[in-house]
PDB file of N, CA and C in Angstrom:
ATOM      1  N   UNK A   1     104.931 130.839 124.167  1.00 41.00           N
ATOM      2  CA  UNK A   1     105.366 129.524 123.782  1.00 41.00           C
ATOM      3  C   UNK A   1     104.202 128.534 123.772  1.00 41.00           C
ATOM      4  N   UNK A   2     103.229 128.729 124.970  1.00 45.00           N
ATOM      5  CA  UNK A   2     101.974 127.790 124.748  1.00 45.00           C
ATOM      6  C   UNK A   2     101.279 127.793 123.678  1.00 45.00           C
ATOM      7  N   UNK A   3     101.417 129.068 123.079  1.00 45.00           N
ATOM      8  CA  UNK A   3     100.546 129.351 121.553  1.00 45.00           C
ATOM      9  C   UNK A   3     100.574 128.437 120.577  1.00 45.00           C
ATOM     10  N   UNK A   4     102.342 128.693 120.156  1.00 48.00           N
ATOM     11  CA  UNK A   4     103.149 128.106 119.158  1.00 48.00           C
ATOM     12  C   UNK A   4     102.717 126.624 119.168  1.00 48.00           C
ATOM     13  N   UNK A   5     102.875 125.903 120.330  1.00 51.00           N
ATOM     14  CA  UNK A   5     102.626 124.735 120.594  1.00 51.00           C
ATOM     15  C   UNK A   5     100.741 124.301 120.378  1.00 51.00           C
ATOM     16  N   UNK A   6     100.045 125.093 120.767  1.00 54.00           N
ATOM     17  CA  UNK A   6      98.608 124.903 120.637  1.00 54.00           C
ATOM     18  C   UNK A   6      98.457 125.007 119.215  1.00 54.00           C
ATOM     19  N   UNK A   7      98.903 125.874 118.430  1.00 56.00           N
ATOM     20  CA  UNK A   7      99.017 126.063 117.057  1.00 56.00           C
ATOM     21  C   UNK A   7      99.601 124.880 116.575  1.00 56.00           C
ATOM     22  N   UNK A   8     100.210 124.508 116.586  1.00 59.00           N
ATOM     23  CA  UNK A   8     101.823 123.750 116.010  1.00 59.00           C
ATOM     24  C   UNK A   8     100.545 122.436 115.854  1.00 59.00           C
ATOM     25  N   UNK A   9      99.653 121.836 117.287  1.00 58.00           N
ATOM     26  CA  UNK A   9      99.418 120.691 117.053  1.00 58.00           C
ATOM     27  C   UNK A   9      97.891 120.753 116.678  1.00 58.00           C
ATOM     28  N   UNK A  10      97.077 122.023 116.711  1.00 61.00           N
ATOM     29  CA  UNK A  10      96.221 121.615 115.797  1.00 61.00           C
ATOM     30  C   UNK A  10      96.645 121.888 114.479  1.00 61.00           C
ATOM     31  N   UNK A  11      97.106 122.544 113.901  1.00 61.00           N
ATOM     32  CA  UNK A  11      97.132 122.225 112.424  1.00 61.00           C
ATOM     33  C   UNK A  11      98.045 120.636 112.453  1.00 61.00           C
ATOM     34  N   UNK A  12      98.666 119.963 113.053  1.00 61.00           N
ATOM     35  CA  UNK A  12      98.335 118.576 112.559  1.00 61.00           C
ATOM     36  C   UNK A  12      97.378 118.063 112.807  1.00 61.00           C
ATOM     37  N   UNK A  13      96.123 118.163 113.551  1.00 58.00           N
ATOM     38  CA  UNK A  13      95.006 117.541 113.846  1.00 58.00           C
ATOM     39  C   UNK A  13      94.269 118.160 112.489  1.00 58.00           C
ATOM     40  N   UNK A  14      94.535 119.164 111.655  1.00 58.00           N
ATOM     41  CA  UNK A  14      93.787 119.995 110.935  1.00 58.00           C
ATOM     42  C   UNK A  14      93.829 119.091 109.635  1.00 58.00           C
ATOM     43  N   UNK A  15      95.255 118.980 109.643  1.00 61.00           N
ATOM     44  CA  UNK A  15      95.629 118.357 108.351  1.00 61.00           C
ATOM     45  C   UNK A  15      95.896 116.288 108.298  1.00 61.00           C
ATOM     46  N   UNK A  16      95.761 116.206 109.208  1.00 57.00           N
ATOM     47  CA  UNK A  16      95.442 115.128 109.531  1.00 57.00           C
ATOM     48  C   UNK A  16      94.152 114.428 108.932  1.00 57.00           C
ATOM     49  N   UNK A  17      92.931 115.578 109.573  1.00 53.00           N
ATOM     50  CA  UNK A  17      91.351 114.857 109.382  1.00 53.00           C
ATOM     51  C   UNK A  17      91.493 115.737 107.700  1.00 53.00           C
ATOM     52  N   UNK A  18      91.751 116.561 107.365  1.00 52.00           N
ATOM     53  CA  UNK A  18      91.845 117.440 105.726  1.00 52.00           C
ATOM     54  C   UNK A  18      91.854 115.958 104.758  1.00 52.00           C
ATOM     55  N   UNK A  19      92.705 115.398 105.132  1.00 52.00           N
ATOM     56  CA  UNK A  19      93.478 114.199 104.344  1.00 52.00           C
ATOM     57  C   UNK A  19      91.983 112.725 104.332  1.00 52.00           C
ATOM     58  N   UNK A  20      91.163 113.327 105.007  1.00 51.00           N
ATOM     59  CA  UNK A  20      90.604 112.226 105.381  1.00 51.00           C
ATOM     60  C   UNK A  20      89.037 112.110 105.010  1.00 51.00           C
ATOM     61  N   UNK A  21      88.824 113.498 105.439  1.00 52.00           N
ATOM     62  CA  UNK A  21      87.548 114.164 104.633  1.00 52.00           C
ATOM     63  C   UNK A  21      87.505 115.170 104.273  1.00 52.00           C
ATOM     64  N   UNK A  22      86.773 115.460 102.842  1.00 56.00           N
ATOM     65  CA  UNK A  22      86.227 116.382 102.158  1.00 56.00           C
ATOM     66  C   UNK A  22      85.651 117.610 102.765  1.00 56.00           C
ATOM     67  N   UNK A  23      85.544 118.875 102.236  1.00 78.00           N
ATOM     68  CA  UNK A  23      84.211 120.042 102.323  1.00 78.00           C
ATOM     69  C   UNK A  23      84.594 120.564 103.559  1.00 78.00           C
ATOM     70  N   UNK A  24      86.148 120.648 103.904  1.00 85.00           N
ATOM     71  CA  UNK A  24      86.535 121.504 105.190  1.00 85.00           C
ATOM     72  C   UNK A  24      86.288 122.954 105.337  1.00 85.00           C
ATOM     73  N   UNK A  25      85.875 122.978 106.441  1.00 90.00           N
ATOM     74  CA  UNK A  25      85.390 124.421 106.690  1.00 90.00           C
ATOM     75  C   UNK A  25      86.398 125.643 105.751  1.00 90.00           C
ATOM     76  N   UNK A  26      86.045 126.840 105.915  1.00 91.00           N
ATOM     77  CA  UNK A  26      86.922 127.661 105.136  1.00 91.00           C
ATOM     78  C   UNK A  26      87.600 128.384 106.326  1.00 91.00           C
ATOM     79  N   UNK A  27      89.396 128.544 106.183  1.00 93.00           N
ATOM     80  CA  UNK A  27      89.832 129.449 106.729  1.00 93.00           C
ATOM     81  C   UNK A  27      89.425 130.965 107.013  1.00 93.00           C
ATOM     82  N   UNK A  28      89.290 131.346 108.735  1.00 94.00           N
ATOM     83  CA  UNK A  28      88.879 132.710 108.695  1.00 94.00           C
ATOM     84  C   UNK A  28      89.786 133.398 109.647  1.00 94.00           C
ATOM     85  N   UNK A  29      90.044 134.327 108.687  1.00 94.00           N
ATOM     86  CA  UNK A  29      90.846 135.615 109.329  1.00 94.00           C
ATOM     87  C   UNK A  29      90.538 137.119 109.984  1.00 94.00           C
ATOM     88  N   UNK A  30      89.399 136.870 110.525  1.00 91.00           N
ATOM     89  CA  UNK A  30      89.168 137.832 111.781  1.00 91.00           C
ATOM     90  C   UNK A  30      88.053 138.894 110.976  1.00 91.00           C
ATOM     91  N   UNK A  31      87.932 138.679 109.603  1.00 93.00           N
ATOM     92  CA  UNK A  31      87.034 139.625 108.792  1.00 93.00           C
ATOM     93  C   UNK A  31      85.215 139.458 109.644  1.00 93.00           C
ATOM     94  N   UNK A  32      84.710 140.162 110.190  1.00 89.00           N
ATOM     95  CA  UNK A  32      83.426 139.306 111.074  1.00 89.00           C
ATOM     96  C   UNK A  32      82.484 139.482 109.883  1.00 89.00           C
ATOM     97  N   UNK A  33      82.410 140.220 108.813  1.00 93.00           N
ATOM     98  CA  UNK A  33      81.519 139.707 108.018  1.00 93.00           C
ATOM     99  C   UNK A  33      81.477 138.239 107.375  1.00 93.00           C
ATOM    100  N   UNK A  34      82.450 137.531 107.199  1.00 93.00           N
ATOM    101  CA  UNK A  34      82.777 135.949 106.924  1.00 93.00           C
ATOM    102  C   UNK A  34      82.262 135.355 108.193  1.00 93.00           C
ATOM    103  N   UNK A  35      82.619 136.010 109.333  1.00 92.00           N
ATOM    104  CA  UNK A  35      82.367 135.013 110.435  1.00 92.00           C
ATOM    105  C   UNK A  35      81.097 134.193 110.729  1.00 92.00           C
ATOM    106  N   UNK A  36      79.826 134.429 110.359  1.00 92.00           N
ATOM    107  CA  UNK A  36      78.675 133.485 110.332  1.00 92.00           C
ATOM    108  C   UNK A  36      79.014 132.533 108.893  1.00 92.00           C
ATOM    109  N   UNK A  37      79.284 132.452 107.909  1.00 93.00           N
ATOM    110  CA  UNK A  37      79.660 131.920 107.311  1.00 93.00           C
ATOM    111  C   UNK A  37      80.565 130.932 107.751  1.00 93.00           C
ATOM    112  N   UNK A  38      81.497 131.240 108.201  1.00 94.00           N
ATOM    113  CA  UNK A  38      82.648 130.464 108.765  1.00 94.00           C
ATOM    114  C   UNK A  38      82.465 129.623 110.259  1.00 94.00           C
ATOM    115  N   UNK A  39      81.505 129.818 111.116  1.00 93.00           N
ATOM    116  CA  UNK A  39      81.138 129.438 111.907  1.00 93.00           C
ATOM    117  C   UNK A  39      79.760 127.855 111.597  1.00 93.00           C
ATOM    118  N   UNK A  40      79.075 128.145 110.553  1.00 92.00           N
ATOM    119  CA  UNK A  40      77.613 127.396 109.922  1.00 92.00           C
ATOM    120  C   UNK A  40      78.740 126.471 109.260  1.00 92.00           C
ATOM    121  N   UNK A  41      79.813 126.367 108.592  1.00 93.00           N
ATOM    122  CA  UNK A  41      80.857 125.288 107.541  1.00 93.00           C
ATOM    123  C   UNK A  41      81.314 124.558 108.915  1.00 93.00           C
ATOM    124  N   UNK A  42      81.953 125.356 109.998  1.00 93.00           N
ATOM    125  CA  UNK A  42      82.593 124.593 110.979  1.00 93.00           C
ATOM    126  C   UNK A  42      81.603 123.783 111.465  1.00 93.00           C
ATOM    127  N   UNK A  43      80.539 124.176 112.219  1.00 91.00           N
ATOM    128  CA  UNK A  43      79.488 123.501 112.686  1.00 91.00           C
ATOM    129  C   UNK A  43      79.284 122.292 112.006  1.00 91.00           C
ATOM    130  N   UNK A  44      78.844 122.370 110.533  1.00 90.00           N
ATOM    131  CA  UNK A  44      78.207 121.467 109.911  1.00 90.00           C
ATOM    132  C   UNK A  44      79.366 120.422 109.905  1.00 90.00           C
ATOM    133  N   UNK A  45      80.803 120.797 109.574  1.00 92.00           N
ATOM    134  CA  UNK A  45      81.739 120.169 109.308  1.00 92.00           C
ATOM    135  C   UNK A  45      82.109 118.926 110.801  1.00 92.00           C
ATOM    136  N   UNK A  46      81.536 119.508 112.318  1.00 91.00           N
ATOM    137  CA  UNK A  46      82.608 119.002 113.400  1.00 91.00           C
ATOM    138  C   UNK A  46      81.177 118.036 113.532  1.00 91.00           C
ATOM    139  N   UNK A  47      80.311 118.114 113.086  1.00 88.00           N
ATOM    140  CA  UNK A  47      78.684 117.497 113.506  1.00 88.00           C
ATOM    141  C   UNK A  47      78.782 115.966 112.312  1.00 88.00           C
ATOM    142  N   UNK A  48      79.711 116.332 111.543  1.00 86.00           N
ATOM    143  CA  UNK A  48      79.829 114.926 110.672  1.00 86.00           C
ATOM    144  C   UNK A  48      81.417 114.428 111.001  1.00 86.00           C
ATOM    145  N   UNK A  49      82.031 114.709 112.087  1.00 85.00           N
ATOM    146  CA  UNK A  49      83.186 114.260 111.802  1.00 85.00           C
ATOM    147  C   UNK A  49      83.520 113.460 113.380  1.00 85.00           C
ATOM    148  N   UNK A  50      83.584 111.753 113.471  1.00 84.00           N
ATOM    149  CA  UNK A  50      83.931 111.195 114.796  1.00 84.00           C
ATOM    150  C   UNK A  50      84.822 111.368 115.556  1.00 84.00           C
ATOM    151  N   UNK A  51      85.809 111.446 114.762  1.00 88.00           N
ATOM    152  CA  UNK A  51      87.499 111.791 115.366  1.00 88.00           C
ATOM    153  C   UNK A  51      87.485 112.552 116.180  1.00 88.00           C
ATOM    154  N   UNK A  52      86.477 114.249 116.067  1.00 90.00           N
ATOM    155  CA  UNK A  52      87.097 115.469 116.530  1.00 90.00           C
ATOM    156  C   UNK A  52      85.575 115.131 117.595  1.00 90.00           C
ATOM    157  N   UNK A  53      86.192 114.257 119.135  1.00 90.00           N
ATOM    158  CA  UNK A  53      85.041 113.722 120.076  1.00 90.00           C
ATOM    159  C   UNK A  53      84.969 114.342 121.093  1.00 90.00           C
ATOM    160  N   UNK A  54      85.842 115.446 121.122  1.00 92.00           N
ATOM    161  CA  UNK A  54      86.011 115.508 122.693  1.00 92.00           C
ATOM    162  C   UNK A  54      86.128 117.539 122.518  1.00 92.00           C
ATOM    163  N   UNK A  55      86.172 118.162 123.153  1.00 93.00           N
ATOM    164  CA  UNK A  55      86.303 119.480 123.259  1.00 93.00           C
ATOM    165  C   UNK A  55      87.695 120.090 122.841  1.00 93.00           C
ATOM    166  N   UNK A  56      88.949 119.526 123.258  1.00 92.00           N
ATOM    167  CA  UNK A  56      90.003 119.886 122.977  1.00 92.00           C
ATOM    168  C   UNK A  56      90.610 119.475 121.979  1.00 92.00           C
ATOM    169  N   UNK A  57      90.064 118.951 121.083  1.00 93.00           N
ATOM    170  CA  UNK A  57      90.166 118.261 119.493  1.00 93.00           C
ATOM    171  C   UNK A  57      89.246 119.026 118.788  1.00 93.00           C
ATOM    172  N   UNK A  58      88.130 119.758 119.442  1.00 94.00           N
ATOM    173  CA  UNK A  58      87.547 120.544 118.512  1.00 94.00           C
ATOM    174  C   UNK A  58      87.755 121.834 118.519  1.00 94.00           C
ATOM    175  N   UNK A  59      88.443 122.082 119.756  1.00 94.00           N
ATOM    176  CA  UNK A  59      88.929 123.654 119.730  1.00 94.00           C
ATOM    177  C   UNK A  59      90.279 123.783 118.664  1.00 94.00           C
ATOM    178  N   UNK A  60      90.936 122.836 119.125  1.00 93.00           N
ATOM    179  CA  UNK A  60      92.302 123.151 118.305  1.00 93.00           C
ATOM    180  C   UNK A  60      91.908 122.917 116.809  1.00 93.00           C
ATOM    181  N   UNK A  61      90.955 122.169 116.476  1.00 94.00           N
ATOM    182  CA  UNK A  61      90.521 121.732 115.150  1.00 94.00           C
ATOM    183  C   UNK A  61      90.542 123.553 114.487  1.00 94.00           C
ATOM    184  N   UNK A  62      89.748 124.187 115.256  1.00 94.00           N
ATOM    185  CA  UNK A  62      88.973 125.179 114.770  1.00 94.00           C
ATOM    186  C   UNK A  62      90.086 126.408 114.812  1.00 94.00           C
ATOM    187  N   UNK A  63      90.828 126.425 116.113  1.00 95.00           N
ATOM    188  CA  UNK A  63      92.258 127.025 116.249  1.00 95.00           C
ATOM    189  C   UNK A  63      93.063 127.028 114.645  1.00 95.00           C
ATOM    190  N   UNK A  64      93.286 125.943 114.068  1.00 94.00           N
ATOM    191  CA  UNK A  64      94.058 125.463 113.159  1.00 94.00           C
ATOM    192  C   UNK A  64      93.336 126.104 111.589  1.00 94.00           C
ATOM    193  N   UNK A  65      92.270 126.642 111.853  1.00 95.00           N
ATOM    194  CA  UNK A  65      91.959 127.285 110.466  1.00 95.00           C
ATOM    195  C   UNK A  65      91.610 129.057 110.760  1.00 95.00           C
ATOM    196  N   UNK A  66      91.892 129.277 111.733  1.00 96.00           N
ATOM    197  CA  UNK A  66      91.991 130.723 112.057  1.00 96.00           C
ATOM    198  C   UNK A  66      93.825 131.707 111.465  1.00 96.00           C
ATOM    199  N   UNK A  67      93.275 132.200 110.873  1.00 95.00           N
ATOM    200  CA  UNK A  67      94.852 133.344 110.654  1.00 95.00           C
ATOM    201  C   UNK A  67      94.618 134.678 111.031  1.00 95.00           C
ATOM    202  N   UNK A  68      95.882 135.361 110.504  1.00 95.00           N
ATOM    203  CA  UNK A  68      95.161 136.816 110.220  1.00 95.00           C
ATOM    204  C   UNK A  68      95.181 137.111 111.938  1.00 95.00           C
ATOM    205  N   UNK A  69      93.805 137.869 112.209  1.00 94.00           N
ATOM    206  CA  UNK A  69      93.751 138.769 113.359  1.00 94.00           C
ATOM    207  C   UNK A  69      93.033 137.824 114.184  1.00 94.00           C
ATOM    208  N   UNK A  70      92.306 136.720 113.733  1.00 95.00           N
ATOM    209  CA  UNK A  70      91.795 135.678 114.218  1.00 95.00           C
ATOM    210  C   UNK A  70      92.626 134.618 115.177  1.00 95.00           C
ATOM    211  N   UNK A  71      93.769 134.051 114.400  1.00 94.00           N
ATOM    212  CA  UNK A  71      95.082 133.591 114.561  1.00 94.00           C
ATOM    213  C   UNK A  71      95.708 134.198 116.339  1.00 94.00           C
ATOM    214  N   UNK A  72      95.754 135.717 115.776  1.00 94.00           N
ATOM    215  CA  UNK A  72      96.224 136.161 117.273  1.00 94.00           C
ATOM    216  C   UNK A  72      95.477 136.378 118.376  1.00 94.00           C
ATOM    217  N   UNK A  73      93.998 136.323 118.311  1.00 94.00           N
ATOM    218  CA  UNK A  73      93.195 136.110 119.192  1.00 94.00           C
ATOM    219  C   UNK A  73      93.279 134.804 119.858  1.00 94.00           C
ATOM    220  N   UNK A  74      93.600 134.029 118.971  1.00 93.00           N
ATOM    221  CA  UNK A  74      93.607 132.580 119.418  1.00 93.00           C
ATOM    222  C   UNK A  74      94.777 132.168 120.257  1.00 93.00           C
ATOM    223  N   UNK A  75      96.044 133.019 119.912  1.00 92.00           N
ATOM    224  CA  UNK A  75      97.469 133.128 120.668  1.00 92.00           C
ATOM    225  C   UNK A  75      97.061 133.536 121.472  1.00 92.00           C
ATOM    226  N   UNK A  76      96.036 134.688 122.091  1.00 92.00           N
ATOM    227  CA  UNK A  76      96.579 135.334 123.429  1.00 92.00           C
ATOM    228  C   UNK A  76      95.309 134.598 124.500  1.00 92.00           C
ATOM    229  N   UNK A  77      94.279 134.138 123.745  1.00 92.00           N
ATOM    230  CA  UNK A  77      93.169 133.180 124.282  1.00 92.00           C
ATOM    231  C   UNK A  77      94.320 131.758 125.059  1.00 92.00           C
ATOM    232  N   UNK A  78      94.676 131.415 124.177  1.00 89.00           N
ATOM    233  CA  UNK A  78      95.328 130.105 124.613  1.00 89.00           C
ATOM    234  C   UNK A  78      96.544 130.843 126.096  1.00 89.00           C
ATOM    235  N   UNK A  79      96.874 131.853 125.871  1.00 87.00           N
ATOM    236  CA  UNK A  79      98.197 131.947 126.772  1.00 87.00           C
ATOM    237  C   UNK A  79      97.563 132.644 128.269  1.00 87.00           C
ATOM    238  N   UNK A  80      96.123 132.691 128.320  1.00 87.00           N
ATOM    239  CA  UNK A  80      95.432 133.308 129.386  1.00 87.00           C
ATOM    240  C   UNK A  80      95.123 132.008 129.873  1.00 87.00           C
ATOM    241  N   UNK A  81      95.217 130.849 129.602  1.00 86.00           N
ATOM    242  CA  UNK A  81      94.470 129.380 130.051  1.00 86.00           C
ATOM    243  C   UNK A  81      95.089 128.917 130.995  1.00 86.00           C
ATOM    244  N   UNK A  82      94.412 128.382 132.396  1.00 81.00           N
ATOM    245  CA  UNK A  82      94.894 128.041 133.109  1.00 81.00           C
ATOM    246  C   UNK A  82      96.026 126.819 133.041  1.00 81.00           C
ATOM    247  N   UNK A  83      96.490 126.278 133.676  1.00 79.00           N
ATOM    248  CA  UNK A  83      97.217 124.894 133.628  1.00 79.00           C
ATOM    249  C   UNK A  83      96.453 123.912 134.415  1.00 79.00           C
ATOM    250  N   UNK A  84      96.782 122.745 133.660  1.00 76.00           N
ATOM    251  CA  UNK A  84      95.880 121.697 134.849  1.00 76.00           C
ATOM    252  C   UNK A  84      97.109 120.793 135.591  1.00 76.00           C
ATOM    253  N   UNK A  85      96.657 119.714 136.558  1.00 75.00           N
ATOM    254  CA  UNK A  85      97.775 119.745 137.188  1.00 75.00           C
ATOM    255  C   UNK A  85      98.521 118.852 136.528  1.00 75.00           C
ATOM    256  N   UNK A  86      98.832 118.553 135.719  1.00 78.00           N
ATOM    257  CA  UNK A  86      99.674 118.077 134.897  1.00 78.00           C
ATOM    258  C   UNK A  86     100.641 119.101 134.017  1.00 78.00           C
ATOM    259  N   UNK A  87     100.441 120.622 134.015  1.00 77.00           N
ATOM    260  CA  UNK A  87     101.054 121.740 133.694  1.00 77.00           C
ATOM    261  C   UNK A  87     100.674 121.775 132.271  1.00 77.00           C
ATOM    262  N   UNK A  88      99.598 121.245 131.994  1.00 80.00           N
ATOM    263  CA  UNK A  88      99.695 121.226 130.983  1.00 80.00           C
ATOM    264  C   UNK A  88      97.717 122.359 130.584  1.00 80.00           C
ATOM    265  N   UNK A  89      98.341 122.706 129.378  1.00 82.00           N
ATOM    266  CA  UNK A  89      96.850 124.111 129.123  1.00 82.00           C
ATOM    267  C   UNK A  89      95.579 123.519 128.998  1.00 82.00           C
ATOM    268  N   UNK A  90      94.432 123.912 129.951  1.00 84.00           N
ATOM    269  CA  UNK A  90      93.388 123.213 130.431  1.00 84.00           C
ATOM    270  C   UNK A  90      92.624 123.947 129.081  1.00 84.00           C
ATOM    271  N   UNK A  91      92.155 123.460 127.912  1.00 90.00           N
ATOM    272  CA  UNK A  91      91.221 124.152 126.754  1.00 90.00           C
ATOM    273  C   UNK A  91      90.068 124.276 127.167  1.00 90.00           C
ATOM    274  N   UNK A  92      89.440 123.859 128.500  1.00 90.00           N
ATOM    275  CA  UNK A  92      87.986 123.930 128.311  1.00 90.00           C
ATOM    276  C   UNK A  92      86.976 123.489 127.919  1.00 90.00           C
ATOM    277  N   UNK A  93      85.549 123.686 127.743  1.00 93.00           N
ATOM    278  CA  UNK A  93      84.700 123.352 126.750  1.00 93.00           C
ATOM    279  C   UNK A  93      84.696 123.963 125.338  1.00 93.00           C
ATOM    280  N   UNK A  94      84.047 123.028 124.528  1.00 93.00           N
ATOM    281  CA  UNK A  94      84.163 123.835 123.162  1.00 93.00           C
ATOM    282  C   UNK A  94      83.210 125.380 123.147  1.00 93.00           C
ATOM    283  N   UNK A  95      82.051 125.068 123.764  1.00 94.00           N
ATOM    284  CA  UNK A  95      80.796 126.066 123.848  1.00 94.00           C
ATOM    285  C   UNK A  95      81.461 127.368 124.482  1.00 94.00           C
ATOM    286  N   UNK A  96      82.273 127.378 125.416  1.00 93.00           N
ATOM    287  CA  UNK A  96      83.220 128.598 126.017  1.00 93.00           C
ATOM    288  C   UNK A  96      84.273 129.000 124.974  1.00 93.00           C
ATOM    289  N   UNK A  97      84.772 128.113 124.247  1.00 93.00           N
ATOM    290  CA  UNK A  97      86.010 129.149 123.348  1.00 93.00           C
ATOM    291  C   UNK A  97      85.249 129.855 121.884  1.00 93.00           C
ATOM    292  N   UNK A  98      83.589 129.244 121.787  1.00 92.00           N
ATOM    293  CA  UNK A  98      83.174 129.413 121.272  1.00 92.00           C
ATOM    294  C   UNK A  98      82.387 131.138 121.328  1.00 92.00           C
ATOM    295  N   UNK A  99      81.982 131.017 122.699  1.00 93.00           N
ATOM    296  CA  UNK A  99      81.460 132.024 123.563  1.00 93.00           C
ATOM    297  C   UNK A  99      82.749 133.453 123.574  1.00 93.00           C
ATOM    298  N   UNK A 100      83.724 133.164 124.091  1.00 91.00           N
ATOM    299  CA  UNK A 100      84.714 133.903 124.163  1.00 91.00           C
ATOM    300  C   UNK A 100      85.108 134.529 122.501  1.00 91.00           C
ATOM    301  N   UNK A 101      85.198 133.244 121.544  1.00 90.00           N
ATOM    302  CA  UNK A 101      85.620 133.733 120.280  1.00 90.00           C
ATOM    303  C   UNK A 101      84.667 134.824 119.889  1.00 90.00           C
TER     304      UNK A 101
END
């Protein structure tokens, strides 16, 4: 259920900033030959963009264009995350989901 929900609200954070600026990274679905490709668009993309300021706006940012086998990595990543004490899923730094991905 934490997935659905981690999912659910970055793709509105996804489609939110989509609406706002141009030259969005390209969706990747777990193919790792795309993946340096898809990693150099994100980069360039989160390095020009103010909104996405904080770590857990840029994970879910990046969450939100993953499908495929990628997608479910990202489901079972998110459902291993601790809680903080607010019960709510502690995302981390970006450089660790980055590391882990």
């Amino acid at each position: 259920m934490a997935s659905t929900s981690g999912t659910s609200i970055s793709k509105t954070i996804t489609e939110k900033l989509s609406k706002d600026i141009g030259n969005k990274p390209p969706q990747f679905n777990g193919e790792w030959l795309k993946f340096k490709n898809f990693l150099f668009k994100l980069t360039i993309y989160l390095l020009h963009e103010d909104t996405l300021d904080n770590n857990a706006k840029k994970i879910l940012f990046t969450i939100g264009y993953l499908t495929g086998e990628a997608a479910l990595w990202s489901e079972t990543w998110i459902t291993g995350l601790p809680l903080n004490s607010n019960k709510k899923t502690n995302l981390g730094m970006y450089k660790d989901f980055l590391t882990a991905f």
